[in-house]
C-alpha cells in the first residue's frame, strides 16, 4: 500500500512537472510572438517615417522650384542670382 501511494505521488509529480513544462513552453512562444510583433511594429513605424520624410522632401522641392526650366538655366549660368533675389523681395 505504501508503494502504491508513493507511485501515485510520483505520477502526480511527473504530471505536474509536465504541465509546468508545457506552460513554460507556451509562455516562451507567447513572448517570442510579442517580441516579433513589437519588431514588426517598429519596422512599420520606421518605414512610415521614411515615407513621410520622402513625401515632405518631394513637396518641398515642388514648392521651391515651380518652373524647372528656370532652375536648369540658373544652374548653367550664375546670372540667375539677381532674378532670384528679385523673386524673394516680391513675396
JSON list of C-alpha atoms in Angstrom, two decimals:
[
{"chain": "A", "resi": 1, "resn": "UNK", "atom": "CA", "xyz": [0.00, 0.00, 0.00]},
{"chain": "A", "resi": 2, "resn": "UNK", "atom": "CA", "xyz": [2.83, 2.41, 0.85]},
{"chain": "A", "resi": 3, "resn": "UNK", "atom": "CA", "xyz": [4.45, 1.56, -2.51]},
{"chain": "A", "resi": 4, "resn": "UNK", "atom": "CA", "xyz": [1.18, 2.34, -4.33]},
{"chain": "A", "resi": 5, "resn": "UNK", "atom": "CA", "xyz": [0.90, 5.72, -2.59]},
{"chain": "A", "resi": 6, "resn": "UNK", "atom": "CA", "xyz": [4.50, 6.54, -3.47]},
{"chain": "A", "resi": 7, "resn": "UNK", "atom": "CA", "xyz": [3.88, 5.59, -7.12]},
{"chain": "A", "resi": 8, "resn": "UNK", "atom": "CA", "xyz": [0.71, 7.70, -7.21]},
{"chain": "A", "resi": 9, "resn": "UNK", "atom": "CA", "xyz": [2.60, 10.66, -5.70]},
{"chain": "A", "resi": 10, "resn": "UNK", "atom": "CA", "xyz": [5.44, 10.27, -8.22]},
{"chain": "A", "resi": 11, "resn": "UNK", "atom": "CA", "xyz": [2.93, 10.06, -11.06]},
{"chain": "A", "resi": 12, "resn": "UNK", "atom": "CA", "xyz": [1.21, 13.23, -9.82]},
{"chain": "A", "resi": 13, "resn": "UNK", "atom": "CA", "xyz": [4.59, 14.96, -9.52]},
{"chain": "A", "resi": 14, "resn": "UNK", "atom": "CA", "xyz": [5.60, 13.98, -13.03]},
{"chain": "A", "resi": 15, "resn": "UNK", "atom": "CA", "xyz": [2.24, 15.16, -14.39]},
{"chain": "A", "resi": 16, "resn": "UNK", "atom": "CA", "xyz": [2.66, 18.48, -12.57]},
{"chain": "A", "resi": 17, "resn": "UNK", "atom": "CA", "xyz": [6.19, 18.80, -13.95]},
{"chain": "A", "resi": 18, "resn": "UNK", "atom": "CA", "xyz": [4.92, 18.06, -17.46]},
{"chain": "A", "resi": 19, "resn": "UNK", "atom": "CA", "xyz": [2.15, 20.63, -17.02]},
{"chain": "A", "resi": 20, "resn": "UNK", "atom": "CA", "xyz": [4.65, 23.23, -15.82]},
{"chain": "A", "resi": 21, "resn": "UNK", "atom": "CA", "xyz": [6.95, 22.44, -18.75]},
{"chain": "A", "resi": 22, "resn": "UNK", "atom": "CA", "xyz": [4.05, 22.83, -21.19]},
{"chain": "A", "resi": 23, "resn": "UNK", "atom": "CA", "xyz": [3.07, 26.15, -19.60]},
{"chain": "A", "resi": 24, "resn": "UNK", "atom": "CA", "xyz": [6.68, 27.35, -19.77]},
{"chain": "A", "resi": 25, "resn": "UNK", "atom": "CA", "xyz": [6.85, 26.48, -23.48]},
{"chain": "A", "resi": 26, "resn": "UNK", "atom": "CA", "xyz": [3.54, 28.24, -24.14]},
{"chain": "A", "resi": 27, "resn": "UNK", "atom": "CA", "xyz": [4.78, 31.33, -22.29]},
{"chain": "A", "resi": 28, "resn": "UNK", "atom": "CA", "xyz": [8.03, 31.34, -24.27]},
{"chain": "A", "resi": 29, "resn": "UNK", "atom": "CA", "xyz": [6.10, 31.11, -27.53]},
{"chain": "A", "resi": 30, "resn": "UNK", "atom": "CA", "xyz": [3.86, 33.96, -26.40]},
{"chain": "A", "resi": 31, "resn": "UNK", "atom": "CA", "xyz": [6.86, 36.15, -25.54]},
{"chain": "A", "resi": 32, "resn": "UNK", "atom": "CA", "xyz": [8.53, 35.31, -28.85]},
{"chain": "A", "resi": 33, "resn": "UNK", "atom": "CA", "xyz": [5.43, 36.33, -30.80]},
{"chain": "A", "resi": 34, "resn": "UNK", "atom": "CA", "xyz": [5.08, 39.51, -28.71]},
{"chain": "A", "resi": 35, "resn": "UNK", "atom": "CA", "xyz": [8.70, 40.40, -29.48]},
{"chain": "A", "resi": 36, "resn": "UNK", "atom": "CA", "xyz": [8.13, 39.69, -33.16]},
{"chain": "A", "resi": 37, "resn": "UNK", "atom": "CA", "xyz": [5.01, 41.85, -33.17]},
{"chain": "A", "resi": 38, "resn": "UNK", "atom": "CA", "xyz": [6.96, 44.65, -31.47]},
{"chain": "A", "resi": 39, "resn": "UNK", "atom": "CA", "xyz": [9.76, 44.38, -34.03]},
{"chain": "A", "resi": 40, "resn": "UNK", "atom": "CA", "xyz": [7.27, 44.39, -36.90]},
{"chain": "A", "resi": 41, "resn": "UNK", "atom": "CA", "xyz": [5.55, 47.44, -35.45]},
{"chain": "A", "resi": 42, "resn": "UNK", "atom": "CA", "xyz": [8.90, 49.22, -35.12]},
{"chain": "A", "resi": 43, "resn": "UNK", "atom": "CA", "xyz": [9.73, 48.29, -38.72]},
{"chain": "A", "resi": 44, "resn": "UNK", "atom": "CA", "xyz": [6.39, 49.64, -39.94]},
{"chain": "A", "resi": 45, "resn": "UNK", "atom": "CA", "xyz": [6.84, 52.86, -37.95]},
{"chain": "A", "resi": 46, "resn": "UNK", "atom": "CA", "xyz": [10.35, 53.30, -39.36]},
{"chain": "A", "resi": 47, "resn": "UNK", "atom": "CA", "xyz": [9.16, 52.77, -42.95]},
{"chain": "A", "resi": 48, "resn": "UNK", "atom": "CA", "xyz": [6.23, 55.12, -42.41]},
{"chain": "A", "resi": 49, "resn": "UNK", "atom": "CA", "xyz": [8.61, 57.79, -41.04]},
{"chain": "A", "resi": 50, "resn": "UNK", "atom": "CA", "xyz": [10.89, 57.36, -44.06]},
{"chain": "A", "resi": 51, "resn": "UNK", "atom": "CA", "xyz": [7.89, 57.57, -46.41]},
{"chain": "A", "resi": 52, "resn": "UNK", "atom": "CA", "xyz": [6.73, 60.78, -44.73]},
{"chain": "A", "resi": 53, "resn": "UNK", "atom": "CA", "xyz": [10.21, 62.29, -44.91]},
{"chain": "A", "resi": 54, "resn": "UNK", "atom": "CA", "xyz": [10.44, 61.42, -48.61]},
{"chain": "A", "resi": 55, "resn": "UNK", "atom": "CA", "xyz": [6.98, 62.90, -49.25]},
{"chain": "A", "resi": 56, "resn": "UNK", "atom": "CA", "xyz": [7.92, 66.07, -47.35]},
{"chain": "A", "resi": 57, "resn": "UNK", "atom": "CA", "xyz": [11.15, 66.36, -49.31]},
{"chain": "A", "resi": 58, "resn": "UNK", "atom": "CA", "xyz": [9.30, 65.99, -52.61]},
{"chain": "A", "resi": 59, "resn": "UNK", "atom": "CA", "xyz": [6.70, 68.56, -51.54]},
{"chain": "A", "resi": 60, "resn": "UNK", "atom": "CA", "xyz": [9.43, 70.98, -50.51]},
{"chain": "A", "resi": 61, "resn": "UNK", "atom": "CA", "xyz": [11.29, 70.60, -53.79]},
{"chain": "A", "resi": 62, "resn": "UNK", "atom": "CA", "xyz": [8.00, 71.05, -55.70]},
{"chain": "A", "resi": 63, "resn": "UNK", "atom": "CA", "xyz": [7.27, 74.23, -53.77]},
{"chain": "A", "resi": 64, "resn": "UNK", "atom": "CA", "xyz": [10.72, 75.75, -54.27]},
{"chain": "A", "resi": 65, "resn": "UNK", "atom": "CA", "xyz": [11.13, 75.03, -57.99]},
{"chain": "A", "resi": 66, "resn": "UNK", "atom": "CA", "xyz": [7.87, 75.99, -59.63]},
{"chain": "A", "resi": 67, "resn": "UNK", "atom": "CA", "xyz": [9.36, 76.05, -63.12]},
{"chain": "A", "resi": 68, "resn": "UNK", "atom": "CA", "xyz": [12.17, 73.54, -63.65]},
{"chain": "A", "resi": 69, "resn": "UNK", "atom": "CA", "xyz": [13.43, 75.29, -66.83]},
{"chain": "A", "resi": 70, "resn": "UNK", "atom": "CA", "xyz": [14.36, 78.41, -64.84]},
{"chain": "A", "resi": 71, "resn": "UNK", "atom": "CA", "xyz": [16.26, 76.38, -62.22]},
{"chain": "A", "resi": 72, "resn": "UNK", "atom": "CA", "xyz": [18.05, 74.48, -65.01]},
{"chain": "A", "resi": 73, "resn": "UNK", "atom": "CA", "xyz": [19.19, 77.67, -66.73]},
{"chain": "A", "resi": 74, "resn": "UNK", "atom": "CA", "xyz": [20.17, 79.14, -63.37]},
{"chain": "A", "resi": 75, "resn": "UNK", "atom": "CA", "xyz": [22.48, 76.21, -62.69]},
{"chain": "A", "resi": 76, "resn": "UNK", "atom": "CA", "xyz": [24.19, 76.70, -66.07]},
{"chain": "A", "resi": 77, "resn": "UNK", "atom": "CA", "xyz": [24.98, 80.38, -65.53]},
{"chain": "A", "resi": 78, "resn": "UNK", "atom": "CA", "xyz": [25.21, 82.33, -62.32]},
{"chain": "A", "resi": 79, "resn": "UNK", "atom": "CA", "xyz": [23.30, 85.26, -63.80]},
{"chain": "A", "resi": 80, "resn": "UNK", "atom": "CA", "xyz": [20.15, 83.86, -62.15]},
{"chain": "A", "resi": 81, "resn": "UNK", "atom": "CA", "xyz": [21.23, 85.20, -58.77]},
{"chain": "A", "resi": 82, "resn": "UNK", "atom": "CA", "xyz": [19.81, 88.66, -59.48]},
{"chain": "A", "resi": 83, "resn": "UNK", "atom": "CA", "xyz": [16.44, 87.32, -60.58]},
{"chain": "A", "resi": 84, "resn": "UNK", "atom": "CA", "xyz": [16.26, 85.04, -57.56]},
{"chain": "A", "resi": 85, "resn": "UNK", "atom": "CA", "xyz": [16.72, 87.94, -55.13]},
{"chain": "A", "resi": 86, "resn": "UNK", "atom": "CA", "xyz": [14.03, 89.87, -57.02]},
{"chain": "A", "resi": 87, "resn": "UNK", "atom": "CA", "xyz": [11.55, 86.98, -56.64]},
{"chain": "A", "resi": 88, "resn": "UNK", "atom": "CA", "xyz": [12.27, 86.81, -52.91]},
{"chain": "A", "resi": 89, "resn": "UNK", "atom": "CA", "xyz": [11.54, 90.51, -52.41]},
{"chain": "A", "resi": 90, "resn": "UNK", "atom": "CA", "xyz": [8.22, 90.10, -54.24]},
{"chain": "A", "resi": 91, "resn": "UNK", "atom": "CA", "xyz": [6.88, 87.56, -51.68]}
]
